[in-house]
Coordinates of C-alpha atoms in Angstrom, one line a residue:
Chain A
M6 CA 16.9 77.0 -21.3
A7 CA 15.8 80.1 -23.2
F8 CA 16.1 78.2 -26.4
L9 CA 13.4 75.7 -25.4
Q10 CA 10.7 78.3 -25.1
P11 CA 10.0 79.4 -28.7
K12 CA 9.4 75.9 -29.8
T13 CA 5.7 76.3 -29.4
K14 CA 5.7 79.2 -31.7
A15 CA 8.0 77.3 -34.2
E16 CA 5.3 74.7 -34.7
H17 CA 3.4 77.1 -37.0
I18 CA 6.2 77.6 -39.4
P19 CA 9.0 75.2 -38.5
F20 CA 11.3 75.5 -41.4
L21 CA 11.5 79.3 -41.0
K22 CA 11.9 79.5 -37.2
K23 CA 14.6 76.9 -36.9
K24 CA 16.8 78.7 -39.2
E25 CA 16.5 82.1 -37.6
P26 CA 19.7 83.3 -35.8
F27 CA 19.4 83.9 -32.0
R28 CA 19.5 87.7 -32.3
T29 CA 16.6 87.9 -34.7
R30 CA 14.6 85.7 -32.4
V31 CA 15.5 87.9 -29.4
K32 CA 14.3 91.0 -31.3
K33 CA 11.2 89.4 -32.6
D34 CA 10.4 88.2 -29.1
F35 CA 10.9 91.7 -27.6
K36 CA 8.6 93.2 -30.2
R37 CA 5.9 90.7 -29.9
N38 CA 5.9 90.7 -26.1
K39 CA 6.8 94.3 -25.4
Y40 CA 4.1 94.8 -22.9
I41 CA 5.0 91.6 -21.1
Y42 CA 8.5 92.7 -20.7
L43 CA 7.3 96.2 -19.6
M44 CA 5.4 94.4 -16.9
L45 CA 8.3 92.2 -16.0
A46 CA 10.8 95.2 -15.6
P47 CA 9.9 96.2 -12.0
V48 CA 9.6 92.6 -11.0
V49 CA 13.0 91.7 -12.4
A50 CA 14.4 94.9 -10.9
Y51 CA 13.2 93.8 -7.5
F52 CA 14.6 90.4 -7.6
A53 CA 17.9 91.7 -9.1
I54 CA 18.3 94.3 -6.4
F55 CA 16.7 92.9 -3.3
Q56 CA 17.3 89.2 -3.7
F57 CA 20.3 88.9 -5.9
G58 CA 21.9 92.0 -4.4
P59 CA 22.5 90.2 -1.1
I60 CA 23.7 87.2 -2.9
Y61 CA 26.3 89.4 -4.6
G62 CA 27.1 91.0 -1.2
V63 CA 27.8 87.6 0.3
Q64 CA 31.4 87.9 -1.0
I65 CA 32.3 90.0 2.1
A66 CA 32.4 86.6 3.8
F67 CA 35.8 86.1 2.0
K68 CA 36.9 89.7 2.6
N69 CA 37.9 92.0 5.4
F70 CA 34.9 94.3 4.9
T71 CA 35.1 97.8 6.1
P72 CA 32.2 100.2 5.3
A73 CA 34.7 102.8 4.0
D74 CA 35.9 100.4 1.3
G75 CA 32.6 99.0 0.4
I76 CA 31.7 95.5 -0.7
W77 CA 33.7 95.5 -3.9
G78 CA 36.7 97.6 -2.5
S79 CA 37.5 95.6 0.6
Q80 CA 40.5 93.3 0.7
W81 CA 40.1 89.6 -0.1
I82 CA 41.3 87.3 2.8
G83 CA 40.0 83.9 1.6
F84 CA 38.6 81.5 4.3
D85 CA 40.0 83.2 7.3
Q86 CA 36.5 84.2 8.6
F87 CA 35.3 80.6 8.2
T88 CA 38.3 79.1 10.0
A89 CA 37.9 81.7 12.8
F90 CA 34.5 80.6 13.3
F91 CA 35.1 76.9 13.1
K92 CA 37.7 77.3 15.9
S93 CA 35.5 79.7 18.0
Y94 CA 34.4 78.7 21.4
Y95 CA 30.8 78.9 20.4
F96 CA 31.0 76.8 17.2
W97 CA 30.0 73.5 18.7
R98 CA 27.4 75.0 21.0
L99 CA 25.7 76.7 18.1
I100 CA 25.9 73.6 15.9
R101 CA 24.5 71.4 18.6
N102 CA 21.6 73.9 19.5
T103 CA 20.7 74.4 15.9
L104 CA 20.6 70.7 15.1
L105 CA 18.7 69.7 18.3
I106 CA 15.9 72.2 17.9
S107 CA 15.6 71.2 14.1
L108 CA 15.6 67.5 15.1
Y109 CA 12.9 68.2 17.7
E110 CA 10.9 70.1 15.1
L111 CA 11.1 67.2 12.8
I112 CA 10.1 64.8 15.4
F113 CA 7.3 66.7 17.1
V114 CA 6.3 69.7 15.1
F115 CA 6.3 68.1 11.6
P116 CA 3.9 65.2 12.3
A117 CA 1.5 67.2 14.5
P118 CA -0.6 68.6 11.5
I119 CA -0.6 65.2 9.9
L120 CA -2.1 63.6 12.9
L121 CA -4.6 66.5 13.2
A122 CA -5.6 66.1 9.6
L123 CA -6.2 62.4 10.0
L124 CA -8.3 62.9 13.2
L125 CA -10.2 65.7 11.7
N126 CA -11.1 63.7 8.8
E127 CA -12.6 61.0 11.1
I128 CA -15.1 63.6 12.7
R129 CA -18.6 62.7 11.4
N130 CA -20.3 65.8 12.7
M131 CA -19.5 68.4 9.9
K132 CA -20.3 71.3 12.1
F133 CA -17.9 70.2 14.9
K134 CA -15.3 69.6 12.3
R135 CA -15.6 73.2 10.9
V136 CA -15.5 74.7 14.4
T137 CA -12.4 72.8 15.2
Q138 CA -10.8 73.8 12.0
T139 CA -11.6 77.4 12.4
L140 CA -10.4 77.6 16.0
T141 CA -7.1 75.7 15.4
Y142 CA -6.1 77.9 12.4
L143 CA -6.3 81.0 14.5
P144 CA -2.9 81.0 16.2
H145 CA -1.3 81.2 12.7
F146 CA -2.5 84.8 12.5
I147 CA -1.3 85.9 15.8
S148 CA 2.0 87.9 15.6
L149 CA 5.2 86.4 17.0
V150 CA 5.6 89.3 19.4
V151 CA 2.0 88.6 20.9
V152 CA 2.7 84.8 21.1
V153 CA 6.1 85.4 22.9
G154 CA 4.3 88.0 25.0
L155 CA 1.7 85.4 26.0
L156 CA 4.5 82.9 26.8
V157 CA 6.4 85.6 29.0
D158 CA 3.2 86.3 30.8
F159 CA 1.8 82.8 31.4
L160 CA 5.4 81.3 32.3
S161 CA 6.5 84.2 34.5
P162 CA 7.2 83.2 38.1
N163 CA 3.9 84.3 39.1
G164 CA 2.1 83.6 35.9
L165 CA -0.8 81.3 35.2
V166 CA 1.2 78.1 34.8
N167 CA 3.1 78.6 38.0
Q168 CA -0.2 79.3 39.8
I169 CA -1.6 76.1 38.5
L170 CA 1.6 74.2 39.5
H171 CA 1.6 75.8 42.9
A172 CA -2.2 74.6 43.4
F173 CA -0.9 71.0 42.8
G174 CA 2.0 71.4 45.2
G175 CA 4.7 71.9 42.6
K176 CA 7.6 74.2 43.0
Q177 CA 7.8 77.6 41.3
I178 CA 9.8 77.4 38.0
N179 CA 11.2 80.4 36.2
F180 CA 10.6 78.9 32.9
L181 CA 12.1 81.5 30.5
Q182 CA 15.2 82.0 32.6
E183 CA 16.2 78.3 32.8
S184 CA 18.1 77.0 29.8
G185 CA 16.7 73.4 30.6
W186 CA 13.2 74.6 29.7
F187 CA 14.0 76.5 26.5
R188 CA 13.6 73.7 23.9
T189 CA 10.4 72.4 25.5
I190 CA 8.8 75.8 25.5
Y191 CA 10.0 76.6 21.9
I192 CA 8.7 73.4 20.5
S193 CA 5.4 73.2 22.2
S194 CA 4.6 76.8 21.3
E195 CA 5.6 76.0 17.7
I196 CA 3.1 73.2 17.7
W197 CA 0.4 75.6 19.1
Q198 CA 1.1 78.1 16.4
T199 CA 1.3 75.7 13.3
V200 CA -0.6 72.6 13.9
G201 CA -4.1 73.8 12.6
W202 CA -2.7 75.8 9.6
G203 CA -0.4 73.0 8.7
S204 CA -3.2 70.5 8.6
I205 CA -5.0 72.3 5.7
I206 CA -2.7 70.9 3.1
Y207 CA -3.0 67.4 4.4
L208 CA -6.8 67.6 4.6
A209 CA -6.9 68.7 1.0
A210 CA -4.7 65.7 0.1
I211 CA -7.1 63.4 2.0
T212 CA -10.1 64.9 0.2
N213 CA -8.5 63.7 -3.0
V214 CA -8.2 60.0 -2.0
D215 CA -10.2 57.8 -4.2
P216 CA -13.4 56.6 -2.2
Q217 CA -13.2 53.3 -4.1
L218 CA -10.1 52.5 -2.0
Y219 CA -12.1 52.9 1.2
E220 CA -14.8 50.8 -0.2
A221 CA -12.4 48.0 -1.2
A222 CA -10.9 48.2 2.3
T223 CA -14.3 47.9 4.0
I224 CA -15.2 44.9 1.8
D225 CA -11.8 43.3 3.0
G226 CA -13.0 43.9 6.5
A227 CA -10.8 46.7 7.5
G228 CA -11.8 48.8 10.5
R229 CA -11.4 52.6 10.7
F230 CA -8.0 52.5 12.2
R231 CA -6.8 50.0 9.7
K232 CA -8.1 52.2 6.9
I233 CA -6.1 55.3 8.1
I234 CA -2.9 53.1 8.2
S235 CA -3.5 51.2 5.0
V236 CA -5.4 53.8 2.8
T237 CA -5.1 57.4 4.0
I238 CA -1.5 57.5 5.0
P239 CA -0.2 55.9 1.9
S240 CA -2.4 58.1 -0.2
I241 CA -1.1 61.4 1.2
M242 CA 2.5 60.2 1.3
P243 CA 3.6 62.3 -1.7
T244 CA 2.3 65.5 0.1
I245 CA 4.1 64.4 3.3
I246 CA 7.4 63.7 1.4
I247 CA 7.3 67.1 -0.4
L248 CA 6.9 68.9 2.9
F249 CA 9.4 66.8 4.5
I250 CA 12.0 67.7 1.9
L251 CA 11.2 71.4 2.3
Q252 CA 11.6 70.9 6.1
L253 CA 15.0 69.2 5.6
G254 CA 16.0 72.2 3.5
S255 CA 15.9 74.4 6.6
L256 CA 17.6 71.9 8.9
M257 CA 20.3 74.3 9.8
S258 CA 18.1 77.4 10.1
V259 CA 15.8 77.6 12.9
G260 CA 13.1 80.4 13.3
Y261 CA 15.4 83.1 14.7
Q262 CA 12.7 85.6 14.8
K263 CA 10.9 83.9 17.6
I264 CA 14.1 82.9 19.4
I265 CA 15.4 86.4 19.5
L266 CA 12.2 87.4 21.3
M267 CA 12.3 84.4 23.7
Y268 CA 15.9 84.0 24.7
N269 CA 18.2 85.9 27.1
P270 CA 21.8 85.5 28.2
L271 CA 20.8 83.0 30.9
T272 CA 19.3 80.7 28.2
Y273 CA 21.9 81.1 25.4
D274 CA 23.3 77.7 26.6
T275 CA 20.4 76.0 24.7
A276 CA 18.7 78.8 22.9
D277 CA 21.5 80.3 20.9
V278 CA 21.4 79.1 17.3
L279 CA 23.5 80.0 14.2
S280 CA 21.1 82.5 12.9
T281 CA 20.6 84.3 16.3
Y282 CA 24.3 84.3 16.6
V283 CA 24.6 86.0 13.1
Y284 CA 22.1 88.5 14.2
R285 CA 24.0 89.4 17.4
K286 CA 27.5 89.5 15.7
G287 CA 26.4 91.1 12.5
I288 CA 23.7 93.6 13.4
L289 CA 24.4 94.4 17.0
D290 CA 28.3 94.0 17.1
A291 CA 28.8 95.1 13.4
S292 CA 31.2 92.2 12.7
Y293 CA 30.0 92.1 9.1
S294 CA 32.3 89.8 7.4
Y295 CA 32.5 87.3 10.2
S296 CA 28.8 87.0 10.5
A297 CA 28.2 87.0 6.8
A298 CA 30.6 83.9 6.7
I299 CA 28.5 82.2 9.3
G300 CA 25.3 83.0 7.4
L301 CA 26.9 81.7 4.1
F302 CA 28.1 78.4 5.9
D303 CA 24.5 78.0 7.1
A304 CA 22.9 78.7 3.7
V305 CA 25.2 76.4 1.8
I306 CA 24.6 73.5 4.1
N307 CA 20.9 74.0 3.9
F308 CA 20.9 74.2 0.1
T309 CA 23.1 71.1 -0.1
I310 CA 20.7 69.1 2.2
L311 CA 17.7 70.2 0.2
I312 CA 19.3 68.9 -3.1
I313 CA 20.5 65.7 -1.6
A314 CA 17.1 65.1 0.1
N315 CA 15.3 65.9 -3.2
R316 CA 17.6 63.4 -5.1
L317 CA 17.0 60.7 -2.6
A318 CA 13.3 61.2 -2.7
R319 CA 13.3 61.0 -6.4
K320 CA 15.2 57.9 -6.4
A321 CA 12.9 56.3 -3.8
G322 CA 9.7 57.2 -5.5
E323 CA 8.3 59.4 -8.1
T324 CA 7.8 62.3 -5.6
S325 CA 10.3 65.2 -5.6
L326 CA 10.3 69.0 -5.7
W327 CA 11.8 69.2 -9.2
Chain B
M18 CA -15.6 66.1 0.1
V19 CA -15.1 62.6 0.9
K20 CA -18.4 60.7 1.5
K21 CA -18.7 59.3 4.9
R22 CA -18.9 55.6 5.0
S23 CA -21.2 55.0 7.8
I24 CA -22.3 51.4 7.6
H25 CA -22.5 50.2 11.1
Q26 CA -21.1 51.4 14.4
G27 CA -19.3 48.7 16.3
P28 CA -18.0 49.2 19.8
A29 CA -14.5 49.9 18.5
D30 CA -16.0 52.7 16.4
I31 CA -17.7 54.3 19.3
T32 CA -14.5 54.2 21.3
F33 CA -12.7 55.8 18.5
N34 CA -15.3 58.5 18.1
I35 CA -15.2 59.4 21.9
T36 CA -11.4 59.4 22.0
N37 CA -11.2 61.7 19.0
T38 CA -13.8 64.0 20.3
I39 CA -12.0 64.3 23.6
I40 CA -8.7 64.9 21.8
M41 CA -10.3 67.6 19.7
L42 CA -12.0 69.3 22.6
T43 CA -8.6 69.5 24.4
L44 CA -7.0 71.0 21.4
I45 CA -9.7 73.6 21.1
I46 CA -9.4 74.5 24.8
V47 CA -5.5 74.7 24.5
T48 CA -5.7 76.8 21.4
I49 CA -8.4 79.3 22.6
Y50 CA -8.1 79.5 26.3
P51 CA -5.0 81.7 26.4
L52 CA -6.9 84.3 24.2
I53 CA -10.0 84.1 26.4
Y54 CA -7.9 84.6 29.5
V55 CA -6.3 87.7 28.0
A56 CA -9.7 89.1 27.0
F57 CA -11.1 88.4 30.6
A58 CA -8.0 89.9 32.3
S59 CA -7.9 93.0 30.0
V60 CA -11.3 94.1 31.4
S61 CA -10.8 93.1 35.0
D62 CA -10.2 95.2 37.9
P63 CA -6.4 95.1 38.5
A64 CA -6.4 94.5 42.3
P65 CA -8.6 91.3 42.6
L66 CA -7.1 90.0 39.3
L67 CA -3.6 89.9 40.9
Q68 CA -4.8 88.2 44.0
H69 CA -6.5 85.6 42.0
R70 CA -4.6 82.3 41.4
G71 CA -5.2 79.8 38.6
I72 CA -7.8 79.7 35.8
L73 CA -10.0 82.7 35.1
W74 CA -13.6 81.7 34.5
K75 CA -14.9 85.2 34.1
P76 CA -13.5 88.8 34.4
F77 CA -13.3 90.5 37.8
G78 CA -15.7 93.4 37.5
W79 CA -15.7 95.2 34.2
T80 CA -13.5 98.2 33.5
W81 CA -12.2 99.8 30.3
D82 CA -9.6 101.6 32.3
A83 CA -6.7 99.6 30.8
Y84 CA -7.9 100.2 27.2
K85 CA -8.2 104.0 27.9
R86 CA -4.6 103.9 29.1
V87 CA -3.5 102.1 26.1
F88 CA -5.1 104.5 23.7
A89 CA -3.8 107.5 25.7
N90 CA -0.2 106.4 25.1
P91 CA 1.4 108.3 22.3
M92 CA 3.7 105.4 21.3
I93 CA 0.8 103.0 20.8
V94 CA -1.1 105.6 18.7
I95 CA 2.0 106.3 16.7
G96 CA 2.7 102.6 16.2
Y97 CA -0.8 101.9 15.2
G98 CA -0.8 104.7 12.6
N99 CA 2.6 103.5 11.2
T100 CA 1.4 99.9 11.0
I101 CA -1.6 101.0 9.0
F102 CA 0.5 102.9 6.7
Y103 CA 2.9 99.9 6.2
V104 CA 0.0 97.6 5.7
V105 CA -1.8 99.8 3.1
V106 CA 1.1 101.1 1.2
G107 CA 3.2 97.8 1.5
T108 CA 0.2 95.6 0.5
A109 CA -0.7 97.8 -2.5
L110 CA 2.9 97.7 -3.9
N111 CA 3.0 93.9 -3.1
M112 CA -0.2 93.4 -5.1
I113 CA 0.8 95.5 -8.1
L114 CA 4.1 93.8 -8.5
T115 CA 2.9 90.3 -7.8
I116 CA 0.0 90.7 -10.3
L117 CA 2.2 92.1 -13.1
G118 CA 4.9 89.3 -12.5
A119 CA 2.4 86.6 -12.2
Y120 CA 0.6 87.6 -15.4
A121 CA 3.7 88.1 -17.4
L122 CA 5.3 84.8 -16.3
S123 CA 2.1 82.9 -16.9
R124 CA 2.0 83.8 -20.6
R125 CA 3.3 81.2 -23.1
K126 CA 5.7 82.0 -25.9
V127 CA 7.8 84.5 -23.9
M128 CA 11.4 83.7 -24.6
W129 CA 12.9 84.9 -21.2
S130 CA 10.3 83.8 -18.9
R131 CA 11.8 80.5 -18.2
P132 CA 15.2 81.8 -17.0
I133 CA 13.5 84.6 -15.1
M134 CA 11.3 81.9 -13.4
L135 CA 14.4 79.9 -12.6
G136 CA 15.9 82.9 -11.0
I137 CA 12.9 83.6 -8.9
V138 CA 12.7 80.0 -7.6
F139 CA 16.3 80.0 -6.8
T140 CA 15.9 82.9 -4.4
M141 CA 13.3 80.7 -2.5
F142 CA 16.0 78.2 -1.5
F143 CA 19.1 80.3 -1.3
S144 CA 19.6 83.9 0.0
G145 CA 22.5 86.1 0.8
G146 CA 21.5 86.1 4.3
L147 CA 20.8 88.6 7.0
V148 CA 24.0 90.7 7.0
P149 CA 24.3 91.3 3.2
R150 CA 20.7 92.1 3.2
Y151 CA 21.2 94.7 6.0
L152 CA 24.2 96.1 4.1
L153 CA 22.2 96.3 0.9
V154 CA 19.4 98.4 2.6
H155 CA 22.1 100.5 4.3
D156 CA 23.9 101.2 1.0
L157 CA 20.6 102.1 -0.7
G158 CA 20.2 104.8 1.9
L159 CA 17.0 103.2 3.1
L160 CA 18.0 102.6 6.7
D161 CA 15.6 104.4 9.1
T162 CA 13.1 105.2 6.4
R163 CA 9.7 103.9 5.9
W164 CA 10.7 102.3 2.6
S165 CA 13.0 100.0 4.4
L166 CA 9.8 98.1 5.5
I167 CA 8.2 98.2 2.2
L168 CA 10.8 97.8 -0.7
P169 CA 13.0 94.8 0.5
S170 CA 9.8 92.7 0.9
A171 CA 8.0 94.0 -2.1
I172 CA 7.4 90.6 -3.7
S173 CA 7.0 87.1 -2.1
A174 CA 8.4 84.6 -4.6
F175 CA 5.9 82.0 -3.1
N176 CA 2.9 84.2 -3.5
L177 CA 4.0 85.1 -7.1
I178 CA 4.2 81.5 -7.9
I179 CA 0.7 80.7 -6.4
M180 CA -0.9 83.6 -8.4
R181 CA 0.9 82.5 -11.6
T182 CA -0.3 79.0 -11.1
S183 CA -3.9 80.5 -10.7
F184 CA -3.5 82.6 -13.9
Q185 CA -2.3 79.7 -15.9
G186 CA -5.7 78.0 -15.2
I187 CA -7.7 80.6 -17.1
P188 CA -8.8 79.2 -20.5
L189 CA -6.6 80.3 -23.4
S190 CA -9.6 80.9 -25.7
L191 CA -10.7 83.9 -23.8
E192 CA -7.2 85.5 -24.4
E193 CA -7.1 84.6 -28.0
S194 CA -10.5 86.0 -28.9
A195 CA -9.7 89.2 -27.2
R196 CA -6.4 89.4 -29.1
I197 CA -8.2 89.0 -32.3
D198 CA -10.3 92.0 -31.2
G199 CA -6.9 93.9 -30.9
A200 CA -6.6 93.7 -27.1
N201 CA -2.9 94.1 -25.7
D202 CA -1.6 92.5 -22.7
F203 CA -2.7 95.3 -20.3
T204 CA -6.2 95.1 -21.6
I205 CA -6.2 91.2 -21.3
L206 CA -4.8 91.4 -17.7
F207 CA -7.3 94.1 -16.6
R208 CA -10.3 93.0 -18.6
I209 CA -10.1 89.3 -18.5
V210 CA -7.6 87.8 -16.2
L211 CA -8.2 90.0 -13.1
P212 CA -12.0 89.8 -13.1
L213 CA -11.7 86.0 -13.3
S214 CA -9.1 85.9 -10.4
L215 CA -10.9 87.7 -7.6
P216 CA -10.6 84.8 -5.1
V217 CA -6.8 84.5 -5.5
I218 CA -6.5 88.4 -5.4
A219 CA -8.4 88.4 -2.1
V220 CA -6.2 85.6 -0.7
M221 CA -3.0 87.3 -1.7
T222 CA -4.0 90.7 -0.5
L223 CA -4.9 89.1 3.0
F224 CA -1.6 87.2 3.1
Y225 CA 0.4 90.3 2.4
A226 CA -1.7 92.5 4.8
V227 CA -1.3 90.0 7.5
Y228 CA 2.4 89.8 7.0
H229 CA 2.8 93.6 7.3
W230 CA 0.5 93.7 10.3
N231 CA 2.5 91.1 12.1
S232 CA 6.0 91.4 11.1
Y233 CA 8.6 93.0 13.5
F234 CA 12.1 91.9 12.6
D235 CA 12.7 94.1 9.5
A236 CA 11.7 97.0 11.7
L237 CA 14.0 95.8 14.5
I238 CA 17.0 95.9 12.3
F239 CA 16.2 98.7 9.8
I240 CA 14.3 101.4 12.1
R241 CA 15.9 103.5 14.9
D242 CA 13.6 106.4 14.7
R243 CA 10.8 105.8 17.3
D244 CA 8.4 107.8 15.2
L245 CA 8.6 105.2 12.5
Y246 CA 8.0 102.2 14.8
P247 CA 5.3 99.7 13.7
L248 CA 2.9 98.5 16.3
Q249 CA 4.8 95.2 16.8
L250 CA 7.9 96.9 17.8
V251 CA 6.0 98.9 20.4
L252 CA 4.4 95.8 21.6
R253 CA 7.9 94.1 21.9
E254 CA 9.1 96.7 24.4
I255 CA 6.0 96.4 26.4
L256 CA 5.2 92.6 26.4
V257 CA 8.6 91.0 26.0
Q258 CA 10.9 93.5 27.6
N259 CA 8.2 94.2 30.2
D260 CA 8.3 98.0 30.1
T261 CA 4.9 99.3 31.1
N262 CA 6.1 102.5 32.8
N263 CA 4.7 104.8 30.3
F264 CA 1.2 103.6 30.9
T265 CA 0.9 103.8 34.6
N266 CA 1.3 107.6 35.0
G267 CA -0.5 109.0 38.0
A268 CA -0.4 105.6 39.9
L269 CA 1.9 104.8 42.7
G270 CA 4.1 101.8 43.8
G271 CA 2.0 98.6 43.9
D272 CA -0.9 100.2 41.9
Q273 CA 1.6 101.0 39.2
Y274 CA 2.5 97.3 38.9
R275 CA -1.2 96.2 38.9
I276 CA -2.3 98.6 36.4
G277 CA 0.7 97.7 34.1
E278 CA -0.5 94.0 34.2
T279 CA -3.9 94.7 32.9
V280 CA -2.6 97.3 30.4
K281 CA -0.5 94.4 28.9
Y282 CA -3.5 92.3 28.4
A283 CA -5.4 95.3 26.8
I284 CA -2.5 95.8 24.4
I285 CA -2.6 92.3 23.3
M286 CA -6.3 92.6 22.6
V287 CA -5.8 95.9 20.8
A288 CA -3.1 94.5 18.6
T289 CA -4.9 91.2 17.7
L290 CA -8.4 92.2 17.6
P291 CA -8.3 93.7 14.0
I292 CA -7.3 90.3 12.7
L293 CA -9.5 88.2 15.0
F294 CA -12.6 90.2 13.9
L295 CA -11.8 89.8 10.2
Y296 CA -10.8 86.2 10.6
P297 CA -14.2 84.4 10.6
F298 CA -15.3 86.2 7.3
L299 CA -12.0 85.6 5.5
Q300 CA -11.3 82.1 6.7
K301 CA -12.6 80.4 3.5
Y302 CA -10.3 82.7 1.4
F303 CA -7.1 81.9 3.5
V304 CA -7.9 78.1 3.1
K305 CA -8.4 78.5 -0.6
G306 CA -4.9 80.3 -0.8
V307 CA -3.1 77.4 0.6
L308 CA -4.9 75.0 -1.6
I309 CA -4.1 76.9 -4.8
G310 CA -0.4 76.8 -3.7
S311 CA -0.6 73.0 -3.3
V312 CA -2.2 72.3 -6.7
K313 CA 1.1 72.7 -8.6
E314 CA 2.4 69.6 -6.9

């Protein structure tokens, strides 16, 4: 890959550049771009230490890690941690919970901003449109702790939601203590947090649709609804596909930061996912190798799905991540 | 902007508009009412507030008592101070590194920029995971220090790429004429590229600052010392784990519970207001940031 780069330079004096050995080119490049490399040094150091460091450390998944022996010194044990996890009592529960929450996210959370963007685009009153946008972006900036704090307060046995239910003769529900409610609460609060902010990118895509397409559709007698279906949606399809691939790439990882705040042992039955289990096992119980193995299992599946999804998208159309 | 195509409004059109408006109004209420409720409740008299059932249309009375209790609490004050430190120092480091990296990687004819770029993109899709990250911070001796909340998140690969895309849009001719005048890369970065990139700089600063203000998880796993707690971790104890005992000093029994309730609402306001106040002024920048990111597609 590195050999591709100097070609632009070589255009000036092709016969000389092509003949130069690799080492000379490296030296010249360093001399010419010394300030560039000076700037890059801390950036490369950051990625090497804090991003690739943990990737190096993931080898403890195949080891019996003890803090005394360190990452390198610990004894290799192969796939034992993985098989222990696959046979574990919690394995299927974790897989089921993770996949179900991800699936509900794909079905309910993913399309919500697309729908909102389409509806926002149909608002004729520009002022009303702006106000709606401003207000719906807002939850994106509220911290997770506060969002879950609001949930805890509104959904408590004496909270606002139960007060309203009571007024209509409903029974009191302790929402956050019942595992049957967890997914509903997780997904609907997720929509609340992301729908507005997520719509920005689709609105931008809609703005770029060629107005002539709409004119042609009007001449053909298409109504507004028809135009949304036949013009707008196909036009923003590339954006939808890109974001869908990215979403698929995190199929096996659910937003654990929110779940850790929301769940409790009573709701583990539906709320405990791979990443929250890794947190409990790894950080709270200090089973480092075992939880690193689960984390790696998770990451490898995600990465594989991302690559497959991207390949499929590329085959089906011209849209793909790379 | 798409030109609106208003030719004639048939009955179907009118139904569509009305339905759409109703949906949007519902969405606005659902989005904003929880915050209004919190604002009303935070200044209400605790006793009538707790007897009240259902929707709040206005505050009960008007008292700053809950806010006074919030600011009299040492943990809130410490958390606020720490969070300000993490936001200022963290964002400053984020910006310095992101700008340097984005500039260097946006230049043409740099031999190693492509492999470095590939490495950075790779980290966006694959990471070592939570436990190796924790062990790394532990091995570096950063556990339970302020640096543990600053160094491991010093650059966001996503933000770096957005800024790089933006820098690449600056006309090459400006750079070339400066180079003929003998300018080196630092001069070009500070004299030409940065002054032309103020919007993206503003956006990135805000993205990073909001991240530092709102994040809690790194502190949860890296920080034990309560004197280093950021505000969000203090909030977690109070809001999620329901521990308001430190705020109700001098109150007894039922009063203690009632005051605890309004204190919770006041804390939510105190933690969220800085962002809510800035928000209307900065909104256009936030939106711009998302759009720059989408251009490369």
